[in-house]
PDB file of C-alpha atoms and ligand atoms in Angstrom:
ATOM      1  CA  UNK Y 851       1.652  -6.529  15.730  1.00 93.00           C
ATOM      2  CA  UNK Y 852      -1.561  -7.392  13.623  1.00 95.00           C
ATOM      3  CA  UNK Y 853      -4.510  -8.955  14.959  1.00 97.00           C
ATOM      4  CA  UNK Y 854      -7.519  -9.885  13.135  1.00 97.00           C
ATOM      5  CA  UNK Y 855     -10.574 -11.174  14.689  1.00 98.00           C
ATOM      6  CA  UNK Y 856     -13.838 -12.701  12.909  1.00 98.00           C
ATOM      7  CA  UNK Y 857     -13.315 -10.702   9.760  1.00 98.00           C
ATOM      8  CA  UNK Y 858     -16.241 -10.585   7.131  1.00 97.00           C
ATOM      9  CA  UNK Y 859     -15.887  -9.070   3.836  1.00 97.00           C
ATOM     10  CA  UNK Y 860     -18.624  -9.295   0.948  1.00 96.00           C
ATOM     11  CA  UNK Y 861     -19.075  -8.162  -2.348  1.00 95.00           C
ATOM     12  CA  UNK Y 862     -23.127  -7.656  -2.882  1.00 92.00           C
ATOM     13  CA  UNK Y 863     -23.739 -11.290  -2.157  1.00 86.00           C
ATOM     14  CA  UNK Y 864     -20.208 -12.863  -3.016  1.00 94.00           C
ATOM     15  CA  UNK Y 865     -18.861 -13.875   0.433  1.00 96.00           C
ATOM     16  CA  UNK Y 866     -14.864 -13.582   0.274  1.00 97.00           C
ATOM     17  CA  UNK Y 867     -13.923 -13.402   3.906  1.00 97.00           C
ATOM     18  CA  UNK Y 868     -15.889 -15.421   6.239  1.00 97.00           C
ATOM     19  CA  UNK Y 869     -14.689 -14.914  10.030  1.00 97.00           C
ATOM     20  CA  UNK Y 870     -11.058 -14.628   9.131  1.00 98.00           C
ATOM     21  CA  UNK Y 871      -8.668 -14.678  12.494  1.00 98.00           C
ATOM     22  CA  UNK Y 872      -5.136 -13.930  12.200  1.00 96.00           C
ATOM     23  CA  UNK Y 873      -2.186 -13.151  14.432  1.00 97.00           C
ATOM     24  CA  UNK Y 874       0.999 -11.654  13.441  1.00 96.00           C
ATOM     25  CA  UNK Y 875       3.920 -11.162  16.007  1.00 96.00           C
ATOM     26  CA  UNK Y 876       5.887  -7.947  15.666  1.00 94.00           C
ATOM     27  CA  UNK Y 877       9.381  -8.776  14.072  1.00 95.00           C
ATOM     28  CA  UNK Y 878       8.352 -11.900  11.931  1.00 96.00           C
ATOM     29  CA  UNK Y 879       7.666 -12.066   8.349  1.00 93.00           C
ATOM     30  CA  UNK Y 880       4.147 -13.827   7.116  1.00 94.00           C
ATOM     31  CA  UNK Y 881       2.972 -15.243   4.204  1.00 94.00           C
ATOM     32  CA  UNK Y 882      -0.832 -15.433   3.283  1.00 94.00           C
ATOM     33  CA  UNK Y 883      -0.840 -18.609   0.975  1.00 95.00           C
ATOM     34  CA  UNK Y 884      -4.065 -19.534  -1.338  1.00 93.00           C
ATOM     35  CA  UNK Y 885      -5.447 -20.389  -4.568  1.00 94.00           C
ATOM     36  CA  UNK Y 886      -6.281 -17.520  -6.949  1.00 92.00           C
ATOM     37  CA  UNK Y 887      -9.350 -15.626  -6.097  1.00 93.00           C
ATOM     38  CA  UNK Y 888      -9.493 -16.978  -2.543  1.00 95.00           C
ATOM     39  CA  UNK Y 889      -9.356 -13.452  -1.036  1.00 95.00           C
ATOM     40  CA  UNK Y 890      -5.808 -12.789  -0.113  1.00 95.00           C
ATOM     41  CA  UNK Y 891      -5.285  -9.256  -1.406  1.00 91.00           C
ATOM     42  CA  UNK Y 892      -9.011  -8.725  -0.226  1.00 95.00           C
ATOM     43  CA  UNK Y 893      -7.647  -9.494   3.391  1.00 96.00           C
ATOM     44  CA  UNK Y 894      -4.820  -7.400   2.792  1.00 93.00           C
ATOM     45  CA  UNK Y 895      -7.116  -4.348   1.284  1.00 90.00           C
ATOM     46  CA  UNK Y 896      -8.797  -4.538   4.488  1.00 93.00           C
ATOM     47  CA  UNK Y 897      -5.769  -4.090   7.147  1.00 92.00           C
ATOM     48  CA  UNK Y 898      -4.685  -1.326   4.663  1.00 87.00           C
ATOM     49  CA  UNK Y 899      -8.308   0.332   4.786  1.00 87.00           C
ATOM     50  CA  UNK Y 900      -8.669   0.228   1.222  1.00 84.00           C
ATOM     51  CA  UNK Y 901     -11.836  -2.063   1.702  1.00 92.00           C
ATOM     52  CA  UNK Y 902     -14.479  -1.710   4.416  1.00 95.00           C
ATOM     53  CA  UNK Y 903     -15.396  -5.066   5.979  1.00 96.00           C
ATOM     54  CA  UNK Y 904     -19.146  -5.679   7.085  1.00 95.00           C
ATOM     55  CA  UNK Y 905     -17.823  -7.291  10.529  1.00 96.00           C
ATOM     56  CA  UNK Y 906     -14.984  -7.972  12.864  1.00 97.00           C
ATOM     57  CA  UNK Y 907     -11.926  -6.119  14.225  1.00 97.00           C
ATOM     58  CA  UNK Y 908      -8.754  -5.238  13.240  1.00 96.00           C
ATOM     59  CA  UNK Y 909      -5.775  -4.085  15.383  1.00 94.00           C
ATOM     60  CA  UNK Y 910      -2.280  -2.982  15.208  1.00 92.00           C
ATOM     61  CA  UNK Y 911      -0.017  -2.567  17.921  1.00 90.00           C
ATOM     62  CA  UNK Y 912      -2.812  -3.056  20.016  1.00 89.00           C
ATOM     63  CA  UNK Y 913      -5.020  -0.246  18.859  1.00 89.00           C
ATOM     64  CA  UNK Y 914      -8.271  -1.080  17.159  1.00 90.00           C
ATOM     65  CA  UNK Y 915      -8.207   0.514  13.494  1.00 91.00           C
ATOM     66  CA  UNK Y 916     -11.174  -1.218  12.753  1.00 94.00           C
ATOM     67  CA  UNK Y 917     -14.150  -1.871  15.097  1.00 93.00           C
ATOM     68  CA  UNK Y 918     -18.135  -1.565  15.115  1.00 91.00           C
ATOM     69  CA  UNK Y 919     -18.141  -1.426  11.198  1.00 92.00           C
ATOM     70  CA  UNK Y 920     -15.789   1.783  11.130  1.00 91.00           C
ATOM     71  CA  UNK Y 921     -12.244   2.470  10.588  1.00 90.00           C
ATOM     72  CA  UNK Y 922     -10.743   4.832  13.205  1.00 88.00           C
ATOM     73  CA  UNK Y 923     -10.286   8.438  11.962  1.00 79.00           C
ATOM     74  CA  UNK Y 924      -6.795   9.895  12.297  1.00 70.00           C
ATOM     75  CA  UNK Y 925      -5.108   6.423  12.956  1.00 68.00           C
ATOM     76  CA  UNK Y 926      -1.372   7.331  13.284  1.00 69.00           C
ATOM     77  CA  UNK Y 927      -0.409   3.598  12.050  1.00 73.00           C
ATOM     78  CA  UNK Y 928       1.863   4.094   8.951  1.00 76.00           C
ATOM     79  CA  UNK Y 929       1.905   0.994   6.756  1.00 80.00           C
ATOM     80  CA  UNK Y 930       4.045   0.137   3.560  1.00 76.00           C
ATOM     81  CA  UNK Y 931       2.398  -1.519   0.614  1.00 75.00           C
ATOM     82  CA  UNK Y 932       3.444  -2.998  -2.628  1.00 74.00           C
ATOM     83  CA  UNK Y 933       0.812  -3.603  -5.188  1.00 72.00           C
ATOM     84  CA  UNK Y 934       0.528  -7.071  -6.663  1.00 69.00           C
ATOM     85  CA  UNK Y 935       0.720  -5.119 -10.093  1.00 70.00           C
ATOM     86  CA  UNK Y 936       3.182  -2.578 -10.886  1.00 70.00           C
ATOM     87  CA  UNK Y 937       1.509   0.896  -9.992  1.00 79.00           C
ATOM     88  CA  UNK Y 938       3.917   3.322 -12.348  1.00 89.00           C
ATOM     89  CA  UNK Y 939       2.312   5.071 -14.990  1.00 90.00           C
ATOM     90  CA  UNK Y 940       4.002   4.078 -18.370  1.00 90.00           C
ATOM     91  CA  UNK Y 941       4.384   7.470 -19.859  1.00 93.00           C
ATOM     92  CA  UNK Y 942       5.689   9.173 -17.093  1.00 94.00           C
ATOM     93  CA  UNK Y 943       9.607   9.157 -16.113  1.00 96.00           C
ATOM     94  CA  UNK Y 944      10.806   7.630 -12.689  1.00 95.00           C
ATOM     95  CA  UNK Y 945      10.936  10.731 -10.696  1.00 96.00           C
ATOM     96  CA  UNK Y 946       7.545  11.918 -11.854  1.00 95.00           C
ATOM     97  CA  UNK Y 947       5.860   8.672 -10.732  1.00 93.00           C
ATOM     98  CA  UNK Y 948       7.810   8.836  -7.594  1.00 92.00           C
ATOM     99  CA  UNK Y 949       6.914  12.119  -6.821  1.00 93.00           C
ATOM    100  CA  UNK Y 950       3.281  11.924  -8.504  1.00 90.00           C
ATOM    101  CA  UNK Y 951       1.234  13.016  -5.397  1.00 87.00           C
ATOM    102  CA  UNK Y 952       3.450  16.156  -4.739  1.00 91.00           C
ATOM    103  CA  UNK Y 953       3.291  17.102  -8.392  1.00 93.00           C
ATOM    104  CA  UNK Y 954      -0.349  16.825  -8.211  1.00 90.00           C
ATOM    105  CA  UNK Y 955      -0.438  19.114  -5.142  1.00 90.00           C
ATOM    106  CA  UNK Y 956       1.341  21.837  -7.074  1.00 94.00           C
ATOM    107  CA  UNK Y 957       5.066  21.453  -5.509  1.00 95.00           C
ATOM    108  CA  UNK Y 958       7.653  23.085  -7.430  1.00 96.00           C
ATOM    109  CA  UNK Y 959       9.557  20.742 -10.135  1.00 97.00           C
ATOM    110  CA  UNK Y 960      12.895  20.918  -8.513  1.00 97.00           C
ATOM    111  CA  UNK Y 961      11.560  20.075  -5.198  1.00 96.00           C
ATOM    112  CA  UNK Y 962       9.641  17.150  -6.614  1.00 95.00           C
ATOM    113  CA  UNK Y 963      12.849  15.991  -8.489  1.00 97.00           C
ATOM    114  CA  UNK Y 964      14.962  16.148  -5.700  1.00 96.00           C
ATOM    115  CA  UNK Y 965      12.820  14.175  -3.327  1.00 94.00           C
ATOM    116  CA  UNK Y 966      12.318  11.574  -5.619  1.00 95.00           C
ATOM    117  CA  UNK Y 967      16.179  11.080  -5.709  1.00 95.00           C
ATOM    118  CA  UNK Y 968      15.871  10.967  -1.985  1.00 94.00           C
ATOM    119  CA  UNK Y 969      12.990   8.523  -1.888  1.00 92.00           C
ATOM    120  CA  UNK Y 970      14.727   6.063  -4.377  1.00 94.00           C
ATOM    121  CA  UNK Y 971      17.868   6.127  -2.464  1.00 94.00           C
ATOM    122  CA  UNK Y 972      15.813   4.987   0.477  1.00 90.00           C
ATOM    123  CA  UNK Y 973      14.854   1.677  -1.504  1.00 89.00           C
ATOM    124  CA  UNK Y 974      18.591   1.436  -3.057  1.00 92.00           C
ATOM    125  CA  UNK Y 975      18.040   2.802  -6.514  1.00 94.00           C
ATOM    126  CA  UNK Y 976      20.502   5.236  -7.566  1.00 94.00           C
ATOM    127  CA  UNK Y 977      19.759   8.562  -9.380  1.00 93.00           C
ATOM    128  CA  UNK Y 978      20.813   7.145 -12.392  1.00 94.00           C
ATOM    129  CA  UNK Y 979      17.307   5.868 -12.897  1.00 95.00           C
ATOM    130  CA  UNK Y 980      15.452   9.371 -12.271  1.00 96.00           C
ATOM    131  CA  UNK Y 981      14.801   9.871 -15.941  1.00 97.00           C
ATOM    132  CA  UNK Y 982      13.992   6.621 -17.226  1.00 96.00           C
ATOM    133  CA  UNK Y 983      10.403   5.377 -17.867  1.00 95.00           C
ATOM    134  CA  UNK Y 984       9.182   2.396 -16.224  1.00 93.00           C
ATOM    135  CA  UNK Y 985       9.823   0.061 -18.959  1.00 92.00           C
ATOM    136  CA  UNK Y 986      13.552   0.564 -18.876  1.00 94.00           C
ATOM    137  CA  UNK Y 987      13.880  -0.850 -15.733  1.00 92.00           C
ATOM    138  CA  UNK Y 988      14.223  -4.439 -14.280  1.00 91.00           C
ATOM    139  CA  UNK Y 989      10.983  -6.134 -12.987  1.00 88.00           C
ATOM    140  CA  UNK Y 990      12.409  -5.406  -9.124  1.00 89.00           C
ATOM    141  CA  UNK Y 991      13.452  -1.776  -9.951  1.00 92.00           C
ATOM    142  CA  UNK Y 992       9.897  -1.445 -10.832  1.00 91.00           C
ATOM    143  CA  UNK Y 993       8.614  -2.875  -7.456  1.00 87.00           C
ATOM    144  CA  UNK Y 994      11.262  -0.694  -5.902  1.00 88.00           C
ATOM    145  CA  UNK Y 995      10.205   2.409  -7.448  1.00 89.00           C
ATOM    146  CA  UNK Y 996       6.706   1.555  -6.660  1.00 85.00           C
ATOM    147  CA  UNK Y 997       7.378   1.051  -3.042  1.00 80.00           C
ATOM    148  CA  UNK Y 998       9.092   4.450  -2.708  1.00 78.00           C
ATOM    149  CA  UNK Y 999       6.169   5.689  -4.287  1.00 71.00           C
ATOM    150  CA  UNK Y1000       3.909   4.612  -2.273  1.00 61.00           C
ATOM    151  CA  UNK Y1001       5.631   4.680   1.104  1.00 53.00           C
ATOM    152  CA  UNK Y1002       7.238   7.994   1.933  1.00 49.00           C
ATOM    153  CA  UNK Y1003       4.061  10.078   1.501  1.00 44.00           C
TER     154      UNK Y1003
HETATM  155  N1  ATP M1218     -13.481  -4.514  -5.464  1.00 70.46           N
HETATM  156  C1  ATP M1218     -14.151  -6.039  -5.849  1.00 70.46           C
HETATM  157  N2  ATP M1218     -15.335  -6.067  -6.116  1.00 70.46           N
HETATM  158  C2  ATP M1218     -15.889  -7.010  -6.090  1.00 70.46           C
HETATM  159  N3  ATP M1218     -15.201  -8.221  -6.219  1.00 70.46           N
HETATM  160  C3  ATP M1218     -13.917  -8.208  -5.760  1.00 70.46           C
HETATM  161  C4  ATP M1218     -13.281  -7.214  -5.711  1.00 70.46           C
HETATM  162  N4  ATP M1218     -11.988  -7.258  -5.277  1.00 70.46           N
HETATM  163  C5  ATP M1218     -11.975  -8.563  -5.236  1.00 70.46           C
HETATM  164  N5  ATP M1218     -13.010  -9.209  -5.418  1.00 70.46           N
HETATM  165  C6  ATP M1218     -13.368 -10.723  -5.532  1.00 70.46           C
HETATM  166  O1  ATP M1218     -12.944 -11.211  -4.324  1.00 70.46           O
HETATM  167  C7  ATP M1218     -12.475 -12.674  -4.450  1.00 70.46           C
HETATM  168  C8  ATP M1218     -10.805 -12.517  -3.960  1.00 70.46           C
HETATM  169  O2  ATP M1218      -9.963 -11.791  -4.600  1.00 70.46           O
HETATM  170  P1  ATP M1218      -8.585 -11.341  -4.316  1.00 70.46           P
HETATM  171  O3  ATP M1218      -8.079 -10.247  -4.911  1.00 70.46           O
HETATM  172  O4  ATP M1218      -8.509 -11.196  -2.563  1.00 70.46           O
HETATM  173  O5  ATP M1218      -8.049 -12.821  -4.684  1.00 70.46           O
HETATM  174  P2  ATP M1218      -6.437 -13.338  -4.248  1.00 70.46           P
HETATM  175  O6  ATP M1218      -6.462 -14.470  -3.197  1.00 70.46           O
HETATM  176  O7  ATP M1218      -5.545 -12.170  -4.095  1.00 70.46           O
HETATM  177  O8  ATP M1218      -6.049 -13.826  -5.701  1.00 70.46           O
HETATM  178  P3  ATP M1218      -4.696 -13.937  -6.516  1.00 70.46           P
HETATM  179  O9  ATP M1218      -3.696 -14.838  -6.065  1.00 70.46           O
HETATM  180  O10 ATP M1218      -5.129 -14.338  -7.847  1.00 70.46           O
HETATM  181  O11 ATP M1218      -3.981 -12.397  -6.429  1.00 70.46           O
HETATM  182  C9  ATP M1218     -12.595 -12.752  -6.124  1.00 70.46           C
HETATM  183  O12 ATP M1218     -13.507 -13.728  -6.311  1.00 70.46           O
HETATM  184  C10 ATP M1218     -12.545 -11.551  -6.590  1.00 70.46           C
HETATM  185  O13 ATP M1218     -13.281 -11.411  -7.955  1.00 70.46           O
HETATM  186 MG1   MG M1219      -4.338 -10.932  -5.031  1.00 70.46          MG
END
């Protein structure tokens, strides 16, 4: 499902990933374990395309999404990501957080509100939470809201 070959990532002259190889089978769950600051998040960000490695190959479902120093444009692979720290805006209500992208792109308020309810339902959150602020949700509910925000756009 995910194959990584000889991945290298540097920041200035700091070497974080030094020839990482990884093979993850479809339908399995994997955990990347290591000490703080050892490159786990950097590795995941490279797979997501948020960071560009210096060298190596990344393929998903047998399609190379990164090779020869470049990410392939128009890759149809969809990846869900839940960030380590909550990525909700404190001063916005949950529906405004979940629909942030649509709001920024000028979609009307009713659409954004209803779309947020649909996306929250997909992660098991009821519409009772839509008008709350992040601090009024439990840690797990905040994580679910983040996932709903990031995944369904
Ligand atoms: N954007 C960046 N610019 C410069 N250095 C970075 C950047 N992102 C990460 N690093 C450095 O890369 C190293 C690995 O960071 P990373 O975030 O991958 O650690 P981690 O294994 O996820 O740690 P933790 O368990 O604490 O989350 C750290 O030394 C960090 O300072
Ligand atoms: Mg990390």
